[in-house]
Coordinates of C-alpha atoms in Angstrom, one line a residue:
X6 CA -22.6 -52.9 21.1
X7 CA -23.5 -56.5 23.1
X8 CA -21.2 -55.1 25.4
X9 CA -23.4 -51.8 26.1
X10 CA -26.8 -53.6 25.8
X11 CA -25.1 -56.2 28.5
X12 CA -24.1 -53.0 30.6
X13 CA -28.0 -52.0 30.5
X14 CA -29.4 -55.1 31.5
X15 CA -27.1 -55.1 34.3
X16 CA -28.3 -52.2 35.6
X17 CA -31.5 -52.9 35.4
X18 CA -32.0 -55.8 36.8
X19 CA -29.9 -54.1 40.4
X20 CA -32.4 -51.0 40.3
X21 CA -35.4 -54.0 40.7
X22 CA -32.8 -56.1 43.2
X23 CA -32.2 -59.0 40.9
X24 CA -29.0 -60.6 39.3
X25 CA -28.6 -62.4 35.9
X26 CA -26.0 -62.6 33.7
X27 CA -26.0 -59.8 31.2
X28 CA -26.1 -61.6 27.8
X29 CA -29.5 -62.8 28.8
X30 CA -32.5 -60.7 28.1
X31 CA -34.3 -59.3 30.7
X32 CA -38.3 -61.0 30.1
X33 CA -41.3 -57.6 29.9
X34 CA -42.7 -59.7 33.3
X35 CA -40.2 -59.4 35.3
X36 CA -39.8 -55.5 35.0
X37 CA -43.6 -55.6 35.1
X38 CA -43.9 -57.6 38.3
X39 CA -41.4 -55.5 40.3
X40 CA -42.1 -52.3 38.5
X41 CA -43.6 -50.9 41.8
X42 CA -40.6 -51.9 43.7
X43 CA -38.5 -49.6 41.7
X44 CA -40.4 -46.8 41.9
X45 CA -40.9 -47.2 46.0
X46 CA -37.7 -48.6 46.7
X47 CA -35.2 -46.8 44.3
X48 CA -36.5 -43.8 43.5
X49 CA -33.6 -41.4 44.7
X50 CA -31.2 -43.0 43.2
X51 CA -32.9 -43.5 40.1
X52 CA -33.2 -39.6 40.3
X53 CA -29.1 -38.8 41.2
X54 CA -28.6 -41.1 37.9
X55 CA -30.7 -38.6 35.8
X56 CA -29.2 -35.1 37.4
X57 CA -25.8 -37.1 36.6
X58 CA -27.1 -38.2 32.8
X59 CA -28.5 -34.7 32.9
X60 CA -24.7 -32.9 34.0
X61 CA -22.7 -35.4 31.8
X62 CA -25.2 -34.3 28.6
X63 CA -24.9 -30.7 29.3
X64 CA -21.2 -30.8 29.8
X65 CA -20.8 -32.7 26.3
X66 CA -22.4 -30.2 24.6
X67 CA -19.9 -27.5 26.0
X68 CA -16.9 -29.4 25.1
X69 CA -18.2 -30.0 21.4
X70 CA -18.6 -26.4 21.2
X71 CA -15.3 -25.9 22.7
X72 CA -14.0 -28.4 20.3
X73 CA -15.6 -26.9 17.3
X74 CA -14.4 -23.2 18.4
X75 CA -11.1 -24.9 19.1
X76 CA -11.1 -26.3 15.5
X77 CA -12.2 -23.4 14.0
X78 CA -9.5 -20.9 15.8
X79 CA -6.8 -23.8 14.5
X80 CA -7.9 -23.2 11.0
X81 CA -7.8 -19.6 11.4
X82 CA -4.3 -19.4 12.7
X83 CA -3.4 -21.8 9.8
X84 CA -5.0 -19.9 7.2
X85 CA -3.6 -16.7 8.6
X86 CA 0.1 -18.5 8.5
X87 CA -0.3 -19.2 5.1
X88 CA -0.9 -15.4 4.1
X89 CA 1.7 -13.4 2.5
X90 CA 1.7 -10.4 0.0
X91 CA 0.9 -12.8 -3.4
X92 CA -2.5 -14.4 -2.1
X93 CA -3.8 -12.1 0.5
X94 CA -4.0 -8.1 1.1
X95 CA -1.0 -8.2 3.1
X96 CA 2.3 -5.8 2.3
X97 CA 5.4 -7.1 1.2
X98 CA 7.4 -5.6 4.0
X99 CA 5.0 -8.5 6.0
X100 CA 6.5 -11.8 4.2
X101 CA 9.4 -14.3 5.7
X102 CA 12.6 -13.6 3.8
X103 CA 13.3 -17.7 4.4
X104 CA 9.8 -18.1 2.2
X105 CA 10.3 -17.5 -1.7
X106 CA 7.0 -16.5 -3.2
X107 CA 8.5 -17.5 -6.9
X108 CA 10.0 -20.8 -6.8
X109 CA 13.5 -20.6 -9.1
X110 CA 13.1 -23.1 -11.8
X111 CA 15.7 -26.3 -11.1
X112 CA 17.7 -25.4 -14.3
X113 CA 17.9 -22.0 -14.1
X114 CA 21.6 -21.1 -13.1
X115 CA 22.1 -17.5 -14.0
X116 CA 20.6 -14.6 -14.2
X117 CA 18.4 -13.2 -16.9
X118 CA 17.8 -9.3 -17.5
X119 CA 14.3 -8.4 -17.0
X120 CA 11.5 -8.3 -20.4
X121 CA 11.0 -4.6 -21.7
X122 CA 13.8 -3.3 -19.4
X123 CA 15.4 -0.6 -22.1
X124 CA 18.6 -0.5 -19.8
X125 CA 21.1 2.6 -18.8
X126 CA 24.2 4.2 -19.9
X127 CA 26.0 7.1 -18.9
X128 CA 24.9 10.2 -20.7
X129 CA 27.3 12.6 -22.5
X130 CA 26.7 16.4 -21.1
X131 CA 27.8 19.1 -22.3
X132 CA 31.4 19.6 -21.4
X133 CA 32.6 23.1 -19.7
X134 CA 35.9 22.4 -20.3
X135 CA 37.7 20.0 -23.5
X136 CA 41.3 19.2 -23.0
X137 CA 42.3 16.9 -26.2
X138 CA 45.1 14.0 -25.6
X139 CA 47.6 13.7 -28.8
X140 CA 50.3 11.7 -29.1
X141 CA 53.5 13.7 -30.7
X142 CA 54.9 10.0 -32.1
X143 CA 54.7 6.6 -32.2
X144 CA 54.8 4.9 -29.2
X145 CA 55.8 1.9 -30.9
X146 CA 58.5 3.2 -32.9
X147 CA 58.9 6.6 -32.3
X148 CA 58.2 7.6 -35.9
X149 CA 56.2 10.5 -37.3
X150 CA 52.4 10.2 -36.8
X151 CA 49.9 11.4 -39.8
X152 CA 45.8 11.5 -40.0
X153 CA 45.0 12.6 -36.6
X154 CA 41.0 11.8 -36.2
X155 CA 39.6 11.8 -32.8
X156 CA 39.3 8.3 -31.8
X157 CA 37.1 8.9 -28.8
X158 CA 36.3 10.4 -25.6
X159 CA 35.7 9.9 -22.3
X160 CA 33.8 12.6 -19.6
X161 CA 35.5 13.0 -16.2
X162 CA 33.0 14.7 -13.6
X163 CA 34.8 16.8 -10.8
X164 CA 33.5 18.4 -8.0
X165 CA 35.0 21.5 -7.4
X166 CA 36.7 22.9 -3.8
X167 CA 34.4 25.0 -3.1
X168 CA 31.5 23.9 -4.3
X169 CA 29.0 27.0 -2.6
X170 CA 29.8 31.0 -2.5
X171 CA 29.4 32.6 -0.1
X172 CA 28.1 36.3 -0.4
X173 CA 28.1 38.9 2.6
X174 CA 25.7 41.9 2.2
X175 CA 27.0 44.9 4.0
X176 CA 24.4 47.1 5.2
X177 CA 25.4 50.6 5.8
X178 CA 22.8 53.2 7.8
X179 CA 22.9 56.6 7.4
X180 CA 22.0 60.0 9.6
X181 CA 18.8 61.9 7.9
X182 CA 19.6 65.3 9.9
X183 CA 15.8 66.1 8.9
X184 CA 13.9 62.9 10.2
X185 CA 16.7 62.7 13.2
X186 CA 17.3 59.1 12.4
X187 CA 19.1 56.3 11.1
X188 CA 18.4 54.9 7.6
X189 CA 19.4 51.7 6.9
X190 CA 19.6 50.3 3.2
X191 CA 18.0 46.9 2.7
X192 CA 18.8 44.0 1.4
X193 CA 17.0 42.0 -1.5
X194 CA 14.0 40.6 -0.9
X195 CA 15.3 36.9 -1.3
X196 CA 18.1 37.4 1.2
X197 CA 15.9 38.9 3.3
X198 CA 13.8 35.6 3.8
X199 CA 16.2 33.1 4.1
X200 CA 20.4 33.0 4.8
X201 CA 19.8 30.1 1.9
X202 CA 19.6 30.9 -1.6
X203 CA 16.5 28.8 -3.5
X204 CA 19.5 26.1 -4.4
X205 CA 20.3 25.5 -1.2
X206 CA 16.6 25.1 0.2
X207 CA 15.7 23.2 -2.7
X208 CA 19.1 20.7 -2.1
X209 CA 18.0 20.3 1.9
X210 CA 14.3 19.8 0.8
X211 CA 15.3 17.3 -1.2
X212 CA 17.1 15.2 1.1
X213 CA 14.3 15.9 3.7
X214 CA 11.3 15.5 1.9
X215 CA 11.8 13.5 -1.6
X216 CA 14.7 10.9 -0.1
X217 CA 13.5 10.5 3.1
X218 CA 17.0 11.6 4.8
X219 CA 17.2 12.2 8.4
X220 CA 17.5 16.1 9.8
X221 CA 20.7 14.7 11.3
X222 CA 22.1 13.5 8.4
X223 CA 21.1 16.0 5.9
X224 CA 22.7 18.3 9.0
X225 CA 26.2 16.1 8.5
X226 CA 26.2 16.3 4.7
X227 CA 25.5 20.1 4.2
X228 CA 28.3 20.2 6.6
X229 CA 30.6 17.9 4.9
X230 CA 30.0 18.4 1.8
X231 CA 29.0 21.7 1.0
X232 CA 31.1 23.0 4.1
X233 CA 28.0 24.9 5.8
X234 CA 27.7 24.8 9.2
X235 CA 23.5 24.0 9.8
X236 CA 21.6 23.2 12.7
X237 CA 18.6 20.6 12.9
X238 CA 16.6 23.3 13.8
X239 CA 18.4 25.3 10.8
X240 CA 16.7 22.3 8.8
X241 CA 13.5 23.2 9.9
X242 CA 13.4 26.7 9.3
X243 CA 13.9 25.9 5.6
X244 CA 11.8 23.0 5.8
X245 CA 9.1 25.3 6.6
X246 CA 9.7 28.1 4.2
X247 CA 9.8 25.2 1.2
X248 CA 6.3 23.8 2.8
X249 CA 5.0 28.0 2.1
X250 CA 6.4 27.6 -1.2
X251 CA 4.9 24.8 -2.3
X252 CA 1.0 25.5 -0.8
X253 CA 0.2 26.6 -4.1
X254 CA 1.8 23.9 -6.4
X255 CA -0.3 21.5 -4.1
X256 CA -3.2 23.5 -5.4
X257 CA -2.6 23.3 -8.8
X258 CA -1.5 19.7 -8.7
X259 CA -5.1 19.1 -7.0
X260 CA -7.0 21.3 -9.4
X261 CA -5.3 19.5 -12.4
X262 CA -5.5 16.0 -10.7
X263 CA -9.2 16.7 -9.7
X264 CA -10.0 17.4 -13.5
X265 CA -9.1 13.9 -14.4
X266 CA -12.3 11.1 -15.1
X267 CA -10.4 8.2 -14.0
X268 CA -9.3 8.6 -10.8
X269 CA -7.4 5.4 -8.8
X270 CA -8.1 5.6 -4.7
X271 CA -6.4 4.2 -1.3
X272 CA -5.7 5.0 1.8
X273 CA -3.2 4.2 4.4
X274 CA -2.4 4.5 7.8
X275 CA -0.7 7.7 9.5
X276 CA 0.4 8.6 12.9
X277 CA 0.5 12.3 14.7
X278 CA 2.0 12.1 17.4
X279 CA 1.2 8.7 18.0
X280 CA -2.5 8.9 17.2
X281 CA -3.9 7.0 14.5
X282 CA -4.6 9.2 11.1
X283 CA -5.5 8.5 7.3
X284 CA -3.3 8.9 5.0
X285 CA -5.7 9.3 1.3
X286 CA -4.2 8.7 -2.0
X287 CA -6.0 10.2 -5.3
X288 CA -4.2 9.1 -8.6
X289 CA -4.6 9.6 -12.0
X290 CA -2.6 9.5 -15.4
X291 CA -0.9 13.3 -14.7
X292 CA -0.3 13.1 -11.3
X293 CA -0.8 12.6 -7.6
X294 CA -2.8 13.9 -4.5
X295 CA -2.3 13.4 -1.4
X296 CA -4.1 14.3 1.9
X297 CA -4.3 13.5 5.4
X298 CA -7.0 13.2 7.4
X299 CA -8.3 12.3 11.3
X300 CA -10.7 9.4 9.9
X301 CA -11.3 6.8 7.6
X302 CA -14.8 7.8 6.3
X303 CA -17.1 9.3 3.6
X304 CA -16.4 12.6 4.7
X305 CA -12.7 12.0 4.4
X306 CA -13.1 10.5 0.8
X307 CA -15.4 13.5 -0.4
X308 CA -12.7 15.9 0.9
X309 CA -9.9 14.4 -0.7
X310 CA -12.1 14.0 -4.1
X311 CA -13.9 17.7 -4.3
X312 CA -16.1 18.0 -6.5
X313 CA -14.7 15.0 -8.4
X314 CA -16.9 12.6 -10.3
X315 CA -16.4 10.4 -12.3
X316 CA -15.0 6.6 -13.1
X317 CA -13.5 5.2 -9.9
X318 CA -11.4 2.2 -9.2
X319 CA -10.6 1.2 -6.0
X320 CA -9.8 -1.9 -3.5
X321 CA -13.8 -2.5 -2.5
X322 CA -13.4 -0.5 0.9
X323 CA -17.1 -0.2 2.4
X324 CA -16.5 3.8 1.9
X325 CA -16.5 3.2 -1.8
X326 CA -19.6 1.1 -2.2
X327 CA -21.8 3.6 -2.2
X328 CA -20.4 5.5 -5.2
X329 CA -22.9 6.4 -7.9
X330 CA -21.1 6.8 -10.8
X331 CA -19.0 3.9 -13.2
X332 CA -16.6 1.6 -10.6
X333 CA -13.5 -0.5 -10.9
X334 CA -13.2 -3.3 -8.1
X335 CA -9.6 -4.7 -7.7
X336 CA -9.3 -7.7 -10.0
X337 CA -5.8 -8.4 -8.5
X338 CA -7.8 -8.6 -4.5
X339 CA -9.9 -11.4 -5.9
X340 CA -7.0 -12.9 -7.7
X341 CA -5.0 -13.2 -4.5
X342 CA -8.1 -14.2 -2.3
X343 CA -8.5 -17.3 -5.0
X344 CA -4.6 -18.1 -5.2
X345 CA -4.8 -18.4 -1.0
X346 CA -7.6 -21.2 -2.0
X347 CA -6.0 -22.6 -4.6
X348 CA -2.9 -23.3 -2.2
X349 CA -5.4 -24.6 0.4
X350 CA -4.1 -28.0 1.9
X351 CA -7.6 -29.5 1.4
X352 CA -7.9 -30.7 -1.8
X353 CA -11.9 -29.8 -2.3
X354 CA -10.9 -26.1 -1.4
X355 CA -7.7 -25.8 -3.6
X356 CA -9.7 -27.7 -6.7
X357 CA -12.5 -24.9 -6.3
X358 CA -9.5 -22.2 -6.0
X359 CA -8.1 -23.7 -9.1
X360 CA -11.1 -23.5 -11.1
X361 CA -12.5 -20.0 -10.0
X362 CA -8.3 -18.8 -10.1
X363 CA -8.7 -19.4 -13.9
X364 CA -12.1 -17.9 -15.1
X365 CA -10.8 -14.5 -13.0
X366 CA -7.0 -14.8 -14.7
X367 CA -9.0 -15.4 -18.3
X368 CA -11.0 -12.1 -17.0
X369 CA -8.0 -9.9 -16.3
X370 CA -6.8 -11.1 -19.8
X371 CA -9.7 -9.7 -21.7
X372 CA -8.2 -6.4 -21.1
X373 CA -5.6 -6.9 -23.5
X374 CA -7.1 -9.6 -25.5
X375 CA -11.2 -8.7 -25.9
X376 CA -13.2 -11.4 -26.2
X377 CA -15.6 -12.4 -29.1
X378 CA -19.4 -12.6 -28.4
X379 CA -19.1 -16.6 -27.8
X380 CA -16.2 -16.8 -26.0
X381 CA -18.0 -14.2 -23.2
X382 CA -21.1 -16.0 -23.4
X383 CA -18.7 -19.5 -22.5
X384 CA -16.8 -18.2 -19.8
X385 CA -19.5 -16.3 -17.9
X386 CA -21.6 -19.2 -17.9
X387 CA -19.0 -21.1 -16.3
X388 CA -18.0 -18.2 -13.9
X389 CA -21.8 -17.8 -12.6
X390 CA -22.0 -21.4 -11.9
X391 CA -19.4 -21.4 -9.9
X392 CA -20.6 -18.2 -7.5
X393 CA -24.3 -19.6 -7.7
X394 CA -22.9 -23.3 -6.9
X395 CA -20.8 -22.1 -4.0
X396 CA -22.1 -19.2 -2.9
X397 CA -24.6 -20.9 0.3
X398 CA -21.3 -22.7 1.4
X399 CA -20.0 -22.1 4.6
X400 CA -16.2 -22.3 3.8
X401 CA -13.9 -20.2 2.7
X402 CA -15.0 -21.0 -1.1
X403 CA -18.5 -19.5 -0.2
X404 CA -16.7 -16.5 1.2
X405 CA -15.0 -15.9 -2.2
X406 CA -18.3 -17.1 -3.9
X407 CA -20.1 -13.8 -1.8
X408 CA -17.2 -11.5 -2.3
X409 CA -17.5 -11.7 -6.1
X410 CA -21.5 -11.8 -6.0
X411 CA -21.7 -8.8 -4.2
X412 CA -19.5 -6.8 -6.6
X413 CA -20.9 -8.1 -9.5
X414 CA -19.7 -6.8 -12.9
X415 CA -18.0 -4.0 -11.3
X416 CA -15.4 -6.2 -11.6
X417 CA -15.9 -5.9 -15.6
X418 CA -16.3 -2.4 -15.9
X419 CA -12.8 -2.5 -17.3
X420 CA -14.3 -4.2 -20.5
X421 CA -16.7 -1.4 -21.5
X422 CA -14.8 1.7 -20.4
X423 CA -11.9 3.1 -22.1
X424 CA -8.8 3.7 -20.0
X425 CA -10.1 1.8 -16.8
X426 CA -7.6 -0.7 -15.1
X427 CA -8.6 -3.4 -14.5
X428 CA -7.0 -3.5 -11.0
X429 CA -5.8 -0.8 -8.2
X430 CA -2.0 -1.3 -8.5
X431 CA -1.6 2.3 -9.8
X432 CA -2.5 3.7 -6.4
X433 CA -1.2 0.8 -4.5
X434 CA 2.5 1.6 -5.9
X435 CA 1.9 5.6 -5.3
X436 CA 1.1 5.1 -1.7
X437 CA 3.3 2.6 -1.0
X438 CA 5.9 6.2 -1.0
X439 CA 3.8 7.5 1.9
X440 CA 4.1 3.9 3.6
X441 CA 8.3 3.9 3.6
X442 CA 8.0 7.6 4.5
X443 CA 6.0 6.4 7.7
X444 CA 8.3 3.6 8.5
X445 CA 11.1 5.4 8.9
X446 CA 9.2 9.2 10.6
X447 CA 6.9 7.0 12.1
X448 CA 4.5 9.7 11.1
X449 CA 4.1 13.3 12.0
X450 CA 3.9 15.4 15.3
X451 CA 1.7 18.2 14.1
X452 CA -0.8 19.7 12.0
X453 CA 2.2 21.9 9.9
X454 CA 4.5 18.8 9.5
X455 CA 1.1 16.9 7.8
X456 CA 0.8 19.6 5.2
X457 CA 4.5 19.3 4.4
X458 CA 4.0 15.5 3.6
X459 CA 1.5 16.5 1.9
X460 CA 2.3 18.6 -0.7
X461 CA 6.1 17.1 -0.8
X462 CA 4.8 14.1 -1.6
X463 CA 2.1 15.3 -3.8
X464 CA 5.4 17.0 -5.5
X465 CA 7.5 14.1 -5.6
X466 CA 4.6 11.3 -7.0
X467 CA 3.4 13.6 -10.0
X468 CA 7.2 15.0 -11.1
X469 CA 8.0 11.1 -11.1
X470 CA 4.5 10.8 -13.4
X471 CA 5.4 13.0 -15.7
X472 CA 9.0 12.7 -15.9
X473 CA 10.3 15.7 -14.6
X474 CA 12.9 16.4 -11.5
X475 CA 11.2 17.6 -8.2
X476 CA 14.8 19.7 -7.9
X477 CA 14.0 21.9 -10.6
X478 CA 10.6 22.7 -9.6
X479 CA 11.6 23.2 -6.0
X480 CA 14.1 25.8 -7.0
X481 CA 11.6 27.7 -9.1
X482 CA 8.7 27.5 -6.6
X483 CA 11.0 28.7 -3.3
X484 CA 12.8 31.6 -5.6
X485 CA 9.3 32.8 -6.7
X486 CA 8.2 32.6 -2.8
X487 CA 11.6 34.7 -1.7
X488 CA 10.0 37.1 -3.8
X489 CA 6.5 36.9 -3.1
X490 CA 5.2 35.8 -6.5
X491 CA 3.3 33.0 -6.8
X492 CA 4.9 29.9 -9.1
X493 CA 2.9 28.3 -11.7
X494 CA 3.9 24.8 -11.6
X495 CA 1.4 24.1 -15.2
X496 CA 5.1 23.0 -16.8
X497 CA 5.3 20.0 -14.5
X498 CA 2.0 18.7 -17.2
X499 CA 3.7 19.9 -20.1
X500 CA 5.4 17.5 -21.7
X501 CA 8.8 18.0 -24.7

C-alpha cells in the first residue's frame, strides 16, 4: 500500500513540475499554489491519462465478465462430465463402461444370485414319442435283474428333416361350351393371400418385428433353416400383410389400455427418414400403447390418450403440467437430480444433496411403509425448510430447491391414491423397447413402416404384460385376416 500511495505522490507532484521523494507527503499548499499551473500547463495529458483510466476500467469489466462466463462454462462442462444414468436423466447406453456406478464391496469375491429371482429349469412337455431303456442283466455281474421301477427320465428335443411341407394346389380350368369360356377352380381363401401359411408369417414376423432381426438375416435363416428360398422383399410382403392383421388388435389393445385410471406416460425420440419424430408411450397394468407422431406437443399427448382421464404419472415434461386431473411426478428424477448434488465436489453443495437425498429416499419409502401422523408432520417440516431455505439460491441447490417447489405434493400423490407409483419407471422400461428398436433401424422410412412399429410393439409390450407369447397371437390374428374375419385378441387380458 505505501508503495501505491508513494506511486501517487510521484505523479503528482510531475503533473505540477516538482520532484520529492515519494514517502514524503505532498503539503494542501503546494497543490494549491500551482493548482493553476496544472490545469494551464498539463491539461492534455491530464486528459490522455483519463481516456486511458477510462479504456483500462472498461476493458476490466469485460474480462471479469469473460472470467465469470469462463467460470461458469468450466462448471458446466464439469457438472455435465459427472452425469451418468444413476444421478441424472441420462440413458444407460450413455455411461463409460471403465466407470462402475456400484462400487463392488472389497470383500466380496464371488458372485451372489439375485433377491426374489425364482430361478429356471427345463420344463417336462409332453412327449410324442417314449422309447424306455432296460437293462436285460446285471452289468456288474451279469445275473438276473428283479423289481424294474422307472428310475427316471430324461427329454431329448429333435428337430426333424424337414421341418415345413410343402403343398402345391393344382388348379385345373374347364370349357363352359355355354358361356364360351374357361372356368378355373380357385383356391382357398388363405392360399390365395399369401404363398405363407399363418405359421410361417407369424415365424418371420417374429424375427422382424418382436426380436428385432435384420430382413437379411431372417432372409438367411428361413433359408437355412426351414429350407425356403425368400427374398428381402419376400420379407416385406409378409411384413405388410402381418401389419393388416394386426390393425385391429392395436385397436383393442388401445380401447382396453384407454379404459385403465392409472395410466404411466413418455415419450421418445423417432426418425422417418431421417427427420425427427415422437415416439409416445401409454402404459398401464394390462398392457401397452404405442404411437408415433410428427411433434412433441399437447396435441400429440391428447391423441395418444383419447378420451382418457384420469390419474397420470409422468417424468414432469412441460406438456404434462397442465393436466387437470390427480398427477404422479417422477420421485426417481428428483432422486437422481439430488444424488448428482450429493456427489458434488464442493462440500456445501454435497452436504445440502445429502440432507435433501434423505427426506426424498424417506418419501419414496412411505409407499411401502406409511407413515404415522407425527412422523409426517416431522419429516415435512424438515423437507419445507430445506426448499424455503434454499430455494432464492443461485446454485445448483436452489435449482433443486425450485424443481421440487414447483411440483409440490404431486410428488406425494402416491400417499393418498391407491395403485399410483410413486415413480415413472413402468413406462421408462416399456419404451426403452422402442429405444433398442431405433438403435439398431435407426427409425422408419415411411408412414406404413410407423404403423407396423406401432402395433408390433403395442403387441409385443402387452403379451409380455400379461404373460402370454406374441407367437400365438400372431398366428391367430394373420389366419383370421387370410380369411377376412376379424380376430378378437380379448384372450391376450384373460388370464388362467
Amino acid at each position: 500500500m505505501n508503495d501505491y500511495i508513494g506511486g501517487m505522490n510521484t505523479t503528482i507532484l510531475n503533473l505540477f513540475g516538482k520532484h520529492q521523494d515519494p514517502m514524503i507527503p505532498v503539503s494542501s499548499s503546494d497543490v494549491i499554489s500551482t493548482k493553476d499551473v496544472c490545469l494551464s500547463n498539463n491539461l492534455p495529458l491530464i486528459m490522455d491519462l483519463y481516456d486511458a483510466y477510462t479504456l483500462l476500467r472498461a476493458e476490466n469489466c469485460m474480462l471479469k465478465k469473460a472470467l465469470e462466463t469462463s467460470e461458469l462454462e468450466k462448471q458446466k462442462l464439469l457438472n455435465r462430465a459427472r452425469q451418468n444414468s444413476s444421478n441424472s436423466n441420462k440413458p444407460p447406453s450413455t455411461d463409460s463402461p471403465y466407470q462402475s456406478k456400484y462400487p463392488k464391496e472389497k470383500d466380496q469375491t464371488e458372485t451372489t444370485p439375485r433377491p426374489f429371482h425364482p430361478g429356471a429349469s427345463q420344463k417336462v412337455l409332453a412327449s410324442d414319442r417314449e422309447i424306455p431303456e432296460r437293462l436285460n442283466c446285471c452289468p456288474g455281474c451279469g445275473g438276473e435283474l428283479k423289481n424294474e421301477q422307472l428310475s427316471y427320465r430324461r427329454q431329448y428335443f429333435r428337430l426333424v428333416e424337414k421341418p415345413v411341407i410343402v403343398e402345391e394346389y393344382q388348379c385345373y380350368k374347364y370349357w363352359c361350351p355355354h358361356c364360351q369360356k374357361w372356368h378355373t377352380a380357385p383356391l382357398p381363401q388363405e392360399v390365395a393371400a399369401s404363398a405363407y401359411d399363418p405359421k410361417i408369417s407369424a415365424f418371420i414376423t417374429e424375427l422382424c418385428g418382436i426380436r428385432g432381426v435384420s430382413r437379411r438375416d431372417v432372409e438367411a435363416v428361413v433359408e437355412s433353416v426351414l429350407n425356403i428360398p425368400i427374398s428381402q422383399g419376400g420379407i416385406q410382403k409378409v411384413l405388410d400383410r402381418s401389419s393388416k392383421a394386426l390393425e385391429p388388435v392395436y385397436e383393442d389393445i388401445a380401447q382396453r389400455v384407454r379404459a385403465e385410471e392409472i395410466q404411466n406416460i413418455d415419450e421418445t425420440t423417432w426418425y422417418r427418414n431421417g427427420k425427427l419424430e415422437w415416439l409416445w408411450l401409454m402404459r398401464c397394468s394390462v398392457g401397452a400403447l404405442y404411437r408415433i407422431d410428427e411433434h412433441r406437443s399437447s396435441e400429440a399427448f391428447h391423441a395418444l390418450i383419447g378420451d382418457w382421464h384420469g390419474t397420470l404419472v409422468s417424468d414432469g415434461y412441460g406438456v404434462y403440467k397442465g393436466w387437470d386431473g390427480p398427477h404422479q411426478y417422477c420421485l426417481a428424477h428428483a432422486l437422481r437430480k439430488a444424488r448428482f448434488l450429493k456427489e458434488s465436489p464442493t462440500k456445501e453443495i454435497a452436504k445440502a444433496g445429502t440432507e435433501i437425498y434423505g427426506y426424498l429416499k424417506t418419501l419414496g419409502e412411505m409407499q411401502d411403509n406409511h407413515p404415522t401422523e407425527n412422523e409426517w408432520n416431522r419429516w415435512s417440516s424438515k423437507y419445507t425448510r430445506f426448499i424455503n431455505k434454499h430455494l432464492d439460491d443461485g446454485d445448483d441447490v436452489g435449482e433443486l430447491a425450485k424443481y421440487l417447489y414447483e411440483r409440490g405434493t404431486n410428488l406425494m400423490t402416491f400417499l393418498h391414491e391407491d395403485g399410483v407409483p410413486a415413480t415413472n419407471n413402468m413406462a421408462e422400461q416399456s419404451i426403452r423397447t422402442a429405444v433398442i428398436w431405433r438403435k439398431n433401424s435407426y427409425g422408419s422410412r415411411n408412414k406404413k413402416g410407423e404403423e407396423f412399429v406401432e402395433r408390433i410393439l403395442t403387441l409385443k409390450e402387452t403379451c409380455m404384460i400379461n404373460g402370454k407369447k406374441a407367437f400365438n397371437v400372431l398366428v391367430d390374428a394373420i389366419g383370421a385376416f387370410f380369411k377376412g374375419e376379424r380376430f378378437n385378441c380379448q384372450g391376450i387380458f384373460e388370464h388362467s
